mmCIF file of C-alpha atoms in Angstrom:
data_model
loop_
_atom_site.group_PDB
_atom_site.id
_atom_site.type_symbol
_atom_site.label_atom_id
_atom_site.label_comp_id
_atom_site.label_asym_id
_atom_site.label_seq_id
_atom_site.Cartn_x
_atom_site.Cartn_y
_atom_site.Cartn_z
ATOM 1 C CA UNK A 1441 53.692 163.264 35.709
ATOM 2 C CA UNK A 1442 51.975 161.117 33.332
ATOM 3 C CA UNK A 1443 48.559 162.900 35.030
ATOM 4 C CA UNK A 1444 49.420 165.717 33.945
ATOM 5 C CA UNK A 1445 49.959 164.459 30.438
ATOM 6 C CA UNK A 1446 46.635 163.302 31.284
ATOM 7 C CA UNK A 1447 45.192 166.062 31.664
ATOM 8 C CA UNK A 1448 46.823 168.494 28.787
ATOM 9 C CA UNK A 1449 45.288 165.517 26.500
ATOM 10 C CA UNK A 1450 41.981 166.408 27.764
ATOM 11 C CA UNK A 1451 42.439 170.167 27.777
ATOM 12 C CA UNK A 1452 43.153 169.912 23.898
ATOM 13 C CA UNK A 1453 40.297 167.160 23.428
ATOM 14 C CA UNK A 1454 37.693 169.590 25.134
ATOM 15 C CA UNK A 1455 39.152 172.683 22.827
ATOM 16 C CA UNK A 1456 38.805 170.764 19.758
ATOM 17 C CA UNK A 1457 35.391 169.686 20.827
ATOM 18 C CA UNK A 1458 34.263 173.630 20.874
ATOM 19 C CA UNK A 1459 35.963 173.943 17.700
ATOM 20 C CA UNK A 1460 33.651 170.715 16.048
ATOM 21 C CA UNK A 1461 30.613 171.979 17.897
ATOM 22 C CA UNK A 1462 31.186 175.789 16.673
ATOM 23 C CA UNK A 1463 31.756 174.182 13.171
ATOM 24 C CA UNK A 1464 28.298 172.257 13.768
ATOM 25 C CA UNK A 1465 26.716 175.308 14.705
ATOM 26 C CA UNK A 1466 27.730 177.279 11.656
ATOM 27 C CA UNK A 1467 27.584 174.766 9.033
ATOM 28 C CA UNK A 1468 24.060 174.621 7.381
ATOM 29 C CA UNK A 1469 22.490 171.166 9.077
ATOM 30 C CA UNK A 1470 18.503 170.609 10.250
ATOM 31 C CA UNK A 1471 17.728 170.993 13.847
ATOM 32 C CA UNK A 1472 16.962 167.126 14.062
ATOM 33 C CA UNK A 1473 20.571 166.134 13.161
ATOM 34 C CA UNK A 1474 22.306 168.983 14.727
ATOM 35 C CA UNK A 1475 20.772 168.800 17.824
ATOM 36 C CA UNK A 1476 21.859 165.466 18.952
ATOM 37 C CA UNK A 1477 24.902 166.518 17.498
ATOM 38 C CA UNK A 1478 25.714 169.182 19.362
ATOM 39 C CA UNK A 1479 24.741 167.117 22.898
ATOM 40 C CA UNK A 1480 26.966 164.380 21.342
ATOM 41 C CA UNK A 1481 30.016 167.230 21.313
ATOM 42 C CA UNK A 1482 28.877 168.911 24.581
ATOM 43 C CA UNK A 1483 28.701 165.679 26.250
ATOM 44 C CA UNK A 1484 32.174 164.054 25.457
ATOM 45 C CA UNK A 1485 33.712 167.594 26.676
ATOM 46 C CA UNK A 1486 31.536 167.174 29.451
ATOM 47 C CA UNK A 1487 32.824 163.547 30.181
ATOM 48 C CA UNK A 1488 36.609 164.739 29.464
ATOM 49 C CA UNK A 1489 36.478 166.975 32.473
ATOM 50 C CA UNK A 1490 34.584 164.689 34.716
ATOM 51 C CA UNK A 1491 36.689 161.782 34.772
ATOM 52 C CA UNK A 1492 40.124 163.445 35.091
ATOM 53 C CA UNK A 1493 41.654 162.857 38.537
ATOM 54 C CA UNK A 1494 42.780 166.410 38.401
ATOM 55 C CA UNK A 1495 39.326 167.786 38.371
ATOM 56 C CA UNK A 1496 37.980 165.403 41.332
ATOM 57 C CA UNK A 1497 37.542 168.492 44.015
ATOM 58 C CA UNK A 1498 33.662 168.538 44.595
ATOM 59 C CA UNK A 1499 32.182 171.757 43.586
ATOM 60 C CA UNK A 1500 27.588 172.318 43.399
ATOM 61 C CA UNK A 1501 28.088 171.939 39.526
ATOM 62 C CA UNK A 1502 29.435 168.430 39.632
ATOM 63 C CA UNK A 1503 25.749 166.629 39.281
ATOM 64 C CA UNK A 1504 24.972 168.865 36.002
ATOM 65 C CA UNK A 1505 28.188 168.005 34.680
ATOM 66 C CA UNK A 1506 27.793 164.683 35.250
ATOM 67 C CA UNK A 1507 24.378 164.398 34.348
ATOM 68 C CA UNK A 1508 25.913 166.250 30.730
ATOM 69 C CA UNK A 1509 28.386 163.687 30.324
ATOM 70 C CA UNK A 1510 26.199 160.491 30.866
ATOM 71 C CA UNK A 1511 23.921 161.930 28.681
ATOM 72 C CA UNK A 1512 26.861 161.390 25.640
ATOM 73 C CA UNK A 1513 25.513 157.341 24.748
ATOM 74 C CA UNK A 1514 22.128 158.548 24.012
ATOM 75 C CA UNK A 1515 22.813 161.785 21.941
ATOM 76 C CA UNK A 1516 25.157 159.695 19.805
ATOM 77 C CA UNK A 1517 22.675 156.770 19.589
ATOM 78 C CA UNK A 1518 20.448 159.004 18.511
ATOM 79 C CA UNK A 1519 22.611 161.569 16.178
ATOM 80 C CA UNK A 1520 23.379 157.792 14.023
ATOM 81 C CA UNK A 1521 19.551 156.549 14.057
ATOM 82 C CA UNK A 1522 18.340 159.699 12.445
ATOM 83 C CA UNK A 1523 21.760 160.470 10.127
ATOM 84 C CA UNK A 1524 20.655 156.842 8.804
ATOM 85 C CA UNK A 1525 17.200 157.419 8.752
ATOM 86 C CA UNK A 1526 16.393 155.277 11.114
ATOM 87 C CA UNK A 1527 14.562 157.655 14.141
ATOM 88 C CA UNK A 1528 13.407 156.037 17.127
ATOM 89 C CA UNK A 1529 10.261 155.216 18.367
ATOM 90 C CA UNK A 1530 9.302 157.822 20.722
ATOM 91 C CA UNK A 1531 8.793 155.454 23.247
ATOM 92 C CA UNK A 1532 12.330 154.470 22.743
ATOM 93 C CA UNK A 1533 13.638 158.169 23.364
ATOM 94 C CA UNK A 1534 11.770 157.877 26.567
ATOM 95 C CA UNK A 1535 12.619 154.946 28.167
ATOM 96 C CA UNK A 1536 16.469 155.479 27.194
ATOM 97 C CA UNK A 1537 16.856 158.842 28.587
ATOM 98 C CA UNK A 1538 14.299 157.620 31.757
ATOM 99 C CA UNK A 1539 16.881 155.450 32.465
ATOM 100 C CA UNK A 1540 19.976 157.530 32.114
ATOM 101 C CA UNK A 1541 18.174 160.202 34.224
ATOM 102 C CA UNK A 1542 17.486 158.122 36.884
ATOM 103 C CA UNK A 1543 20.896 156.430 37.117
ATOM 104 C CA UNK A 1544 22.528 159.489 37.795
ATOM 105 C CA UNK A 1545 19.633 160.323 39.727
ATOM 106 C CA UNK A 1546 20.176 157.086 42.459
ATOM 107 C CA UNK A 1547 24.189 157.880 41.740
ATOM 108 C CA UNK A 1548 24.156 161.311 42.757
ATOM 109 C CA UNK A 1549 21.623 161.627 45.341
ATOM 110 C CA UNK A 1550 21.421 158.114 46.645
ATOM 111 C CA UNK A 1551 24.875 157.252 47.906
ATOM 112 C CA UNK A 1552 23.809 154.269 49.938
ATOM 113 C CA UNK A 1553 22.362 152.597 47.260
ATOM 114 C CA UNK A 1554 25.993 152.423 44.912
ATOM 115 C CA UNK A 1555 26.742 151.480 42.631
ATOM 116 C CA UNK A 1556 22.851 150.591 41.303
ATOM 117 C CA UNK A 1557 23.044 154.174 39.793
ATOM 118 C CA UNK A 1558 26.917 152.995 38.345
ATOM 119 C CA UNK A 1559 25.566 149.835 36.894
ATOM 120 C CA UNK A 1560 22.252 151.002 35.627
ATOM 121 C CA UNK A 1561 23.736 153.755 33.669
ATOM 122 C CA UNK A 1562 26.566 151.542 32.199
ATOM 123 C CA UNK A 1563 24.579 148.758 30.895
ATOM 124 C CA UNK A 1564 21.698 151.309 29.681
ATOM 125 C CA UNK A 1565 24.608 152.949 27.821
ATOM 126 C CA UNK A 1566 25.733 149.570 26.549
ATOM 127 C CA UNK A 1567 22.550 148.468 25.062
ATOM 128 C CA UNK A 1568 22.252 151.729 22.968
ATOM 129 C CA UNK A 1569 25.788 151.606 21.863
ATOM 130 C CA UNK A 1570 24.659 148.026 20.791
ATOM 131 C CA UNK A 1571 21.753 148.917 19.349
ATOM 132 C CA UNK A 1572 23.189 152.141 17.016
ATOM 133 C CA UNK A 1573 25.687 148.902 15.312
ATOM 134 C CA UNK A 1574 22.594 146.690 14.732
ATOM 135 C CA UNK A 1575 20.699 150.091 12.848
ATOM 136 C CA UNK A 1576 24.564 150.978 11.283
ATOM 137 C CA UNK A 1577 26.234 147.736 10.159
ATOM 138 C CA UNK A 1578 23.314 145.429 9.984
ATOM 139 C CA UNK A 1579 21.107 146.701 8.339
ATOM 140 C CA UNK A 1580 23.442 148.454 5.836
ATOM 141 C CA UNK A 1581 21.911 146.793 3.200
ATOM 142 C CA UNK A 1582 18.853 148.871 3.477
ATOM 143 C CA UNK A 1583 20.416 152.004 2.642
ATOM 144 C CA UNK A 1584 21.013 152.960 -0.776
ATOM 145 C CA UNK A 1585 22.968 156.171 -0.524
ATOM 146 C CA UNK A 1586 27.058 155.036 -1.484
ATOM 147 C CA UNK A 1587 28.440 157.450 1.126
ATOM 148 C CA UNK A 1588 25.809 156.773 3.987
ATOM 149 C CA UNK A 1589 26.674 152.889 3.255
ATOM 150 C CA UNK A 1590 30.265 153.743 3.782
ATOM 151 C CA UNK A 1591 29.288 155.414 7.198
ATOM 152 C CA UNK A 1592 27.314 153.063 8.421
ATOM 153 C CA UNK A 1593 30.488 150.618 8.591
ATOM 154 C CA UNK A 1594 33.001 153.599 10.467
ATOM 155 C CA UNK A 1595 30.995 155.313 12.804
ATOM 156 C CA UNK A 1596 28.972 152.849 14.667
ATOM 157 C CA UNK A 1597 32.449 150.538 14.847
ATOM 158 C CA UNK A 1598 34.808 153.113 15.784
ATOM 159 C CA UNK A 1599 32.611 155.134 18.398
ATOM 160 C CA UNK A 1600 30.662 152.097 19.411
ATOM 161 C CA UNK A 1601 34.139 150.664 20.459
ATOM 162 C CA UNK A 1602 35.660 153.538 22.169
ATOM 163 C CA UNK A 1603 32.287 154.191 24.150
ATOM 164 C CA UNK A 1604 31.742 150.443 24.481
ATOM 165 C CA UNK A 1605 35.415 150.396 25.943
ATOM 166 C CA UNK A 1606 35.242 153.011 28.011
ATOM 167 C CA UNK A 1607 32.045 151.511 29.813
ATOM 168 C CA UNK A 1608 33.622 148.007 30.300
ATOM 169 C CA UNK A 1609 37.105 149.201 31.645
ATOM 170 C CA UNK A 1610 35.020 151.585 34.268
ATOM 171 C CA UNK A 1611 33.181 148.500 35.080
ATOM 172 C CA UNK A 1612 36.444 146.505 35.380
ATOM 173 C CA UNK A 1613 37.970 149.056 37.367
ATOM 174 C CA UNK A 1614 34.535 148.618 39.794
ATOM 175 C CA UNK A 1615 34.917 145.053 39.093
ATOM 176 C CA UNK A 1616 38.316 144.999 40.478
ATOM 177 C CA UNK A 1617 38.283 148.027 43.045
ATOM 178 C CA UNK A 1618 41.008 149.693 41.249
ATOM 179 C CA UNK A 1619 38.958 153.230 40.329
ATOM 180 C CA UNK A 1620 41.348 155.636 39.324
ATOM 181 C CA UNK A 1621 44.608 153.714 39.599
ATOM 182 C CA UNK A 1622 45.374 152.667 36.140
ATOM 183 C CA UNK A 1623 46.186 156.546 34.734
ATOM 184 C CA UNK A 1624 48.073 154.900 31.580
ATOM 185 C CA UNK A 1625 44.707 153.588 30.792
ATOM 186 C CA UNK A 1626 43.689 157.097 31.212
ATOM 187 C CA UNK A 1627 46.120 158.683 28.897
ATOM 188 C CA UNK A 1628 45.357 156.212 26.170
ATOM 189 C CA UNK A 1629 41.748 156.712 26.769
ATOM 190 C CA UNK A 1630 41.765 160.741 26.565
ATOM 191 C CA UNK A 1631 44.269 160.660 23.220
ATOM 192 C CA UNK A 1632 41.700 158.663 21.329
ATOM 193 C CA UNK A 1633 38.543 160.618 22.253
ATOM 194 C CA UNK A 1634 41.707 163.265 21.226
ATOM 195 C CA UNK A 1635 41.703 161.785 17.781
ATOM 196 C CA UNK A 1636 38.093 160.566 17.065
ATOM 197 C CA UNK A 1637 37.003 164.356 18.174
ATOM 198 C CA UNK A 1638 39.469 165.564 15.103
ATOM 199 C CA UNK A 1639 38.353 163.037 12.762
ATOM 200 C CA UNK A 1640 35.203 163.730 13.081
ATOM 201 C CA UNK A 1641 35.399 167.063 12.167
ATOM 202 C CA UNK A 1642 37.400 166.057 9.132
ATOM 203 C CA UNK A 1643 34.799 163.363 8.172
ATOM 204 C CA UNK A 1644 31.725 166.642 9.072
ATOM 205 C CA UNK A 1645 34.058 169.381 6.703
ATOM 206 C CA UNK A 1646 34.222 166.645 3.719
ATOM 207 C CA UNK A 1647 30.425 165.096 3.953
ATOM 208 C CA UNK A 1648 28.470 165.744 1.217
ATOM 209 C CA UNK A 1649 25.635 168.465 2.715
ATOM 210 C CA UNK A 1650 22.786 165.564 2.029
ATOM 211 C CA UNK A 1651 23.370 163.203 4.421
ATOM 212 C CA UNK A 1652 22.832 166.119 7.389
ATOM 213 C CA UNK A 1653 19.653 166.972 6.015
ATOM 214 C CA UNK A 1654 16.937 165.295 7.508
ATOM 215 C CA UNK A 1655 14.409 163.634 5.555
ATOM 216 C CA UNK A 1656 11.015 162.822 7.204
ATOM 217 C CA UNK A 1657 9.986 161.256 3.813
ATOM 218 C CA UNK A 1658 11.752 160.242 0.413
ATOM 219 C CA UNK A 1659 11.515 162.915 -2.486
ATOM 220 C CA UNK A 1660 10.492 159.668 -4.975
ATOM 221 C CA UNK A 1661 9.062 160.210 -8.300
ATOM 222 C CA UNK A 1662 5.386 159.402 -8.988
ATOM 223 C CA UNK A 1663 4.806 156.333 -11.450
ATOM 224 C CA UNK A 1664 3.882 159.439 -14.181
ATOM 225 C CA UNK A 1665 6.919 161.287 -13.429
ATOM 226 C CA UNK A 1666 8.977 157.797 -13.864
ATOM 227 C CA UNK A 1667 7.861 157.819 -17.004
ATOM 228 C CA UNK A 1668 9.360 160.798 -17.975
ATOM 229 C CA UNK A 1669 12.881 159.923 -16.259
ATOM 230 C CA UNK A 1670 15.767 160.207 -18.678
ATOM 231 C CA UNK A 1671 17.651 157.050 -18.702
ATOM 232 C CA UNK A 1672 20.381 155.233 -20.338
ATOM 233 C CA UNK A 1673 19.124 152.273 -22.744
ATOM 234 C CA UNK A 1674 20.595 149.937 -20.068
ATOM 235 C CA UNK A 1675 19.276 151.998 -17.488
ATOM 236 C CA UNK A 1676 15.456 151.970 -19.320
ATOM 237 C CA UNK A 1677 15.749 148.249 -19.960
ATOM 238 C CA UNK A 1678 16.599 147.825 -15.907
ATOM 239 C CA UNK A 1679 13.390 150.115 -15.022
ATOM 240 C CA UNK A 1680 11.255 148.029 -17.241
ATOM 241 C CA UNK A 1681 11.981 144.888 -15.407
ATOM 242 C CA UNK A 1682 11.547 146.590 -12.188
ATOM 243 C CA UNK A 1683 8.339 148.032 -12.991
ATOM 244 C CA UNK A 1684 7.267 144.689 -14.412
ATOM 245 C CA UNK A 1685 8.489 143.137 -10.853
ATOM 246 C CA UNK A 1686 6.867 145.336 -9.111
ATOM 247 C CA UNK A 1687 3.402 144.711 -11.922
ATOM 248 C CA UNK A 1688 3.911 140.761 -11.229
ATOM 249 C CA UNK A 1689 3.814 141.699 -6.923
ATOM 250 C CA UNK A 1690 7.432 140.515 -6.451
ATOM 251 C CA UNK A 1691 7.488 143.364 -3.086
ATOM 252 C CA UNK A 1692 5.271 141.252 -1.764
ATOM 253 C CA UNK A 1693 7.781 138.580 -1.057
ATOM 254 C CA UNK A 1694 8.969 138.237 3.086
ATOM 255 C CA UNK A 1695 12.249 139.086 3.704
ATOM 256 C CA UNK A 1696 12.717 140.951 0.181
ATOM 257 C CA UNK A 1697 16.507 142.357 -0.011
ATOM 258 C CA UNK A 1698 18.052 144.306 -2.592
ATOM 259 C CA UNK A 1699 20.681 141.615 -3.082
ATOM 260 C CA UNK A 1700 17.414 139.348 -3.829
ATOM 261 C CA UNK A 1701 15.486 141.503 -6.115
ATOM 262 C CA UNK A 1702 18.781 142.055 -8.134
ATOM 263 C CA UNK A 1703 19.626 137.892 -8.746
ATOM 264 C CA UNK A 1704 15.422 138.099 -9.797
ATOM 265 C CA UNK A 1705 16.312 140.865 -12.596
ATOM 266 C CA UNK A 1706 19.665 139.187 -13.183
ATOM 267 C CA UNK A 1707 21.190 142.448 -12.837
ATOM 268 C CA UNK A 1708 24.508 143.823 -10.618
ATOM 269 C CA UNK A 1709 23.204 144.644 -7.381
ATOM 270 C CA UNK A 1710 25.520 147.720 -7.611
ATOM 271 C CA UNK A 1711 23.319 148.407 -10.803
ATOM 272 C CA UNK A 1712 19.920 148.084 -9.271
ATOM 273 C CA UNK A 1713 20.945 150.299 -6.323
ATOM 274 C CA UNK A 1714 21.916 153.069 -8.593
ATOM 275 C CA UNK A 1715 18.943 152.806 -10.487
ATOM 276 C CA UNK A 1716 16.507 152.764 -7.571
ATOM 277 C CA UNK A 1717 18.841 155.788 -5.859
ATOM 278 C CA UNK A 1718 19.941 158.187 -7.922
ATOM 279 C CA UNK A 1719 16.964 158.299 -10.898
ATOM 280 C CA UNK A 1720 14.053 156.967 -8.339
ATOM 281 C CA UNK A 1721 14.828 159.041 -5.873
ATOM 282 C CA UNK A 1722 14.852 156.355 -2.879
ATOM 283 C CA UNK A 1723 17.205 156.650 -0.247
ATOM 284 C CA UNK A 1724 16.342 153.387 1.496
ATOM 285 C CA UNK A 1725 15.424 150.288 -0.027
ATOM 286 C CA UNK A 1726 12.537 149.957 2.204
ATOM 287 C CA UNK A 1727 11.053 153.152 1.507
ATOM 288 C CA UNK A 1728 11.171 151.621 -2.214
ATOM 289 C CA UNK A 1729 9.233 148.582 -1.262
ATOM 290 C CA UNK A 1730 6.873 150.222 1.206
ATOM 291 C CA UNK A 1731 5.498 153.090 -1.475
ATOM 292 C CA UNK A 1732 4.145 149.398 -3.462
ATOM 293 C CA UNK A 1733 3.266 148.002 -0.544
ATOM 294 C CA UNK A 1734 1.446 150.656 0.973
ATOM 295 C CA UNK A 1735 -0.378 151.313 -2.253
ATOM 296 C CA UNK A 1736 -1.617 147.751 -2.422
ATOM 297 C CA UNK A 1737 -2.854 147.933 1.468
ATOM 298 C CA UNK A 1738 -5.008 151.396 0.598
ATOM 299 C CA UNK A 1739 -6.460 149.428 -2.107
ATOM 300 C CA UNK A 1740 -7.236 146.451 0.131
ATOM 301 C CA UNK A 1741 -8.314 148.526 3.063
ATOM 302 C CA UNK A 1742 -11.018 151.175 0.447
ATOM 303 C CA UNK A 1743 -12.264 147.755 -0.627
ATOM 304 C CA UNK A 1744 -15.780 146.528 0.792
ATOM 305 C CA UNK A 1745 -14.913 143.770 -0.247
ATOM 306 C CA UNK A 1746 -12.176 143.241 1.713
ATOM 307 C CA UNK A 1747 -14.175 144.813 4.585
ATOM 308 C CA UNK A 1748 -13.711 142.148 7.056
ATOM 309 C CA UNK A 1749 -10.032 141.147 6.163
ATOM 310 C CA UNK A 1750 -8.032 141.651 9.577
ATOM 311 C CA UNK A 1751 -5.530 144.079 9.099
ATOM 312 C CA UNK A 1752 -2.935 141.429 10.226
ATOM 313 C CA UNK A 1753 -3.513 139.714 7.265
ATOM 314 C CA UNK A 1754 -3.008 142.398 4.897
ATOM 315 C CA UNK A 1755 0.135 143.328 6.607
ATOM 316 C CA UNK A 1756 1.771 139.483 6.277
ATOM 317 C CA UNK A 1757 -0.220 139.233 2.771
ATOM 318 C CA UNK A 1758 1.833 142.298 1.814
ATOM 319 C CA UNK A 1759 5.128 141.275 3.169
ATOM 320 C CA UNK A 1760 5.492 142.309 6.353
ATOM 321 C CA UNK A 1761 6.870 140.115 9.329
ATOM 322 C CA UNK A 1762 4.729 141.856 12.014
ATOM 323 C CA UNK A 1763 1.931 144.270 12.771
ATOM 324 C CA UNK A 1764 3.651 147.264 14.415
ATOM 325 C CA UNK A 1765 5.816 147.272 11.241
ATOM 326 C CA UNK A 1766 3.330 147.710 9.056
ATOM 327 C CA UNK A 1767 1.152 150.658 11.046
ATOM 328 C CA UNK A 1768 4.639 152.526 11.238
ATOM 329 C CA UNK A 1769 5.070 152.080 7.612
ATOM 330 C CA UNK A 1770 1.419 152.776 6.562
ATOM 331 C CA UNK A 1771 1.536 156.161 8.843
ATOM 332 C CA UNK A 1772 4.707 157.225 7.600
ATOM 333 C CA UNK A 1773 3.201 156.809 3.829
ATOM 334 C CA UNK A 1774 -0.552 158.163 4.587
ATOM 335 C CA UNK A 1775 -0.374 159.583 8.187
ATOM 336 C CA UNK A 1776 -3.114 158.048 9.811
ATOM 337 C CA UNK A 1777 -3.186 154.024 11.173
ATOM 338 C CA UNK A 1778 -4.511 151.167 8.924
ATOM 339 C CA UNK A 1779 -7.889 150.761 10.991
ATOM 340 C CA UNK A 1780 -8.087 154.719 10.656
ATOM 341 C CA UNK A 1781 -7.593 154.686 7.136
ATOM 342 C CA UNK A 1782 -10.241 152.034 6.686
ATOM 343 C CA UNK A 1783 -12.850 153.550 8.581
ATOM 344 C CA UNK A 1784 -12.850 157.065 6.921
ATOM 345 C CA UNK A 1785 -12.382 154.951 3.578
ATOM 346 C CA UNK A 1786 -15.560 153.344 3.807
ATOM 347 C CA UNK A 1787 -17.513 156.180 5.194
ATOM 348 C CA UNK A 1788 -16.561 157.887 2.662
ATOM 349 C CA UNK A 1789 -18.195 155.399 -0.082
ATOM 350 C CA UNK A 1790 -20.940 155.714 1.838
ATOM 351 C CA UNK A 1791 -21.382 159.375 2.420
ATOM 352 C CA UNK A 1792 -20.305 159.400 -1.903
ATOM 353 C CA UNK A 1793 -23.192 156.746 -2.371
ATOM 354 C CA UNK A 1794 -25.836 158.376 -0.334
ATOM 355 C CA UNK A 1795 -24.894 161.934 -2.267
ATOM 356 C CA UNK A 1796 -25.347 160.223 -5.787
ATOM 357 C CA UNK A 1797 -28.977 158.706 -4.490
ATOM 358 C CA UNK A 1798 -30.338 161.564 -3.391
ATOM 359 C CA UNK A 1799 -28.651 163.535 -6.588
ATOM 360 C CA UNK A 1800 -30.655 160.943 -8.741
ATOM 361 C CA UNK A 1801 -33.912 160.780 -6.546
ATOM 362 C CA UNK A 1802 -33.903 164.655 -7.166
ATOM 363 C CA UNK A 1803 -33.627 164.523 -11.115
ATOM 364 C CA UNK A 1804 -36.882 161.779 -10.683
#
C-alpha cells in the first residue's frame, strides 16, 4: 500500500515539474539562467521516476534516464552560481560534469566495479551541493540586491538539504545493505521534492523579472554620470564620503567588506548598500570595489615606470588576496589578462612616440 502512495506522490511531483518547467519556458528569462533551469526541472522528474520501486523493470532507456537524473546536483549548482552572479570557472563546469559522467559511466556499464560509480557520483554531488551554500549563504554579504540577499539564505538551505539528504540516506541505505526497504523514507522523500517543486514555482511567479536576467557585467554609472545622479541631501552627503574613500584608496584595503566600509563612513550599512545599489548601479559589492581597483591596476600596468613591477604585486598592492583573483577580475573589467594589457599598453606608447618623432622630424 504505502508504495503505491509512493508512487501517486511522484506521479503528481513529476506533473507539477512539467507545469514549473512549461512556466520556465514561457516566462521571459536569458538562456544562461533558464537553461540550467530547465535541466534542474527535467532532472528531479527524471530522478522521481528512477528511484520508485514501482518503476524498477529494466527497459534500454534506463541509462539515459539515469544519466538525466544524476545530472540534477550540477544543473542546480549551477542554476544558483549564475542566479547569484557567481558563474563558474569553466574548468569547474568540466571537471564537475567529467565526474558525474563517468560515475554513471563505471555504474552503468561497469557492474563489477560497484559501487565506485555509486560513491563517486554521491560525493561529487555532495561537494557541489556544498559548494552552491558557500557561494549562497557565505558570501551573502557580497550581494547587494535586497531580494537576491533574501535568496541566497532559502534556496541553497532548503535544496542543499533535501539533495544533501537524499545523497546521505542512499549512502546509508548502501551503508547498511537495506536499498529499497525503508519505503516510509520513500514517501517522505517524494512529498517534499512534492512541495519544494510547488514552491518553487510560487517563489519563480512572484520574483521580480531582474534577478533571471543574466548580467555578464554591472550597468554602473561612469564617475561623470555620478555626478549627475539625483540624490537625497543625505543620500549626496553619503556619496561624497564614498567618493572621498574611494579618492583617499580605502578599496585598497585586504579583506574590504561592506559592513567595514560602512563603520569607516559611520553610516548604516543598510544605508551604504542602498546607496551603492540602487543609485550606483552595483549589484555586487565586489563589482563596486573592482571598477577602483581595476582602474588603479590599468594605470599601474600603462606606466613605464612601473614597467618592471610584477603583476603579483599590483594585485596584493591593490587588495587582492591572490593572483588568479585578480586576472579574473581584470578580464572581466577590460577583457584581456594583466600581462596582455601591459604589453599592448606599452607598445602602444611606443608606436604613439615613434609617430610624434617622425611627425616632428618631418616639419624640420
Amino acid at each position: 500500500m504505502i508504495e503505491q502512495v509512493d508512487y501517486l506522490v511522484r506521479m503528481i511531483a513529476v506533473g507539477a515539474a512539467l507545469m514549473l518547467l512549461a512556466l520556465i519556458v514561457a516566462n521571459d528569462v536569458r538562456a544562461r539562467i533558464k537553461v540550467p533551469l530547465v535541466g534542474m526541472i527535467i532532472g528531479v522528474a527524471g530522478y522521481l521516476m528512477n528511484s520508485t520501486p514501482l518503476m524498477m523493470a529494466t527497459t534500454p532507456i534506463d541509462p539515459i534516464i539515469d544519466l538525466v537524473a544524476i545530472s540534477t546536483p550540477f544543473w542546480i549548482w549551477l542554476f544558483a552560481r549564475r542566479l547569484f552572479e557567481r558563474e563558474p570557472e569553466r574548468r569547474m563546469l568540466y571537471i564537475a560534469f567529467g565526474l558525474l559522467a563517468l560515475g554513471w559511466f563505471i555504474g552503468n556499464f561497469l557492474p563489477s566495479t560497484w559501487p565506485a560509480g555509486f560513491l563517486l557520483l554521491h560525493f561529487t554531488a555532495l561537494a557541489l551541493i556544498g559548494d552552491l551554500i558557500r557561494v549562497g549563504v557565505f558570501e551573502r554579504d557580497d550581494d547587494l540586491v535586497e531580494q537576491r540577499r533574501a535568496i541566497r539564505l532559502w534556496l541553497p538551505l532548503l535544496v542543499g538539504a533535501q539533495a544533501a539528504s537524499i545523497l546521505i540516506f542512499e549512502l546509508f541505505e548502501l551503508a547498511a545493505g537495506m536499498e529499497g526497504q525503508l519505503p516510509l523514507i520513500s514517501v517522505i522523500n517524494s512529498s517534499i521534492i512534492l512541495l519544494l517543486i510547488l514552491f518553487s514555482g510560487l517563489a519563480v511567479l512572484r520574483t521580480e523579472p531582474e534577478l533571471l536576467v543574466d548580467t555578464e557585467a554591472d550597468a554602473s554609472p561612469t564617475q561623470e554620470e555620478e555626478q549627475e545622479l539625483s540624490l537625497s541631501p543625505s543620500e549626496t552627503v553619503l556619496h561624497e564620503k564614498l567618493l572621498a574613500a574611494m579618492d583617499a584608496g580605502t578599496y585598497r584595503k585586504p579583506g574590504l567588506t561592506i559592513a567595514v566600509l560602512a563603520d569607516h563612513l559611520d553610516t548604516p550599512e543598510h544605508r551604504l548598500r542602498a546607496l551603492i545599489n540602487q543609485r550606483l548601479g552595483h549589484r555586487n559589492f565586489s563589482a563596486f570595489l573592482n571598477r577602483n581597483r581595476i582602474a588603479e591596476a590599468r594605470e599601474k600596468l600603462s606606466s613605464r615606470d612601473d614597467v618592471d613591477l610584477p603583476v603579483l604585486t599590483i594585485a596584493m598592492d591593490l587588495g587582492y588576496n591572490s593572483l588568479p583573483t585578480f586576472n579574473r577580475a581584470f578580464r572581466s573589467e577590460t577583457g584581456t589578462n594583466p600581462s596582455e594589457f601591459r604589453r599592448l599598453a606599452i607598445r602602444e606608447v611606443d608606436k604613439s612616440g615613434n609617430d610624434e618623432a617622425e611627425k616632428l622630424a618631418g616639419q624640420n
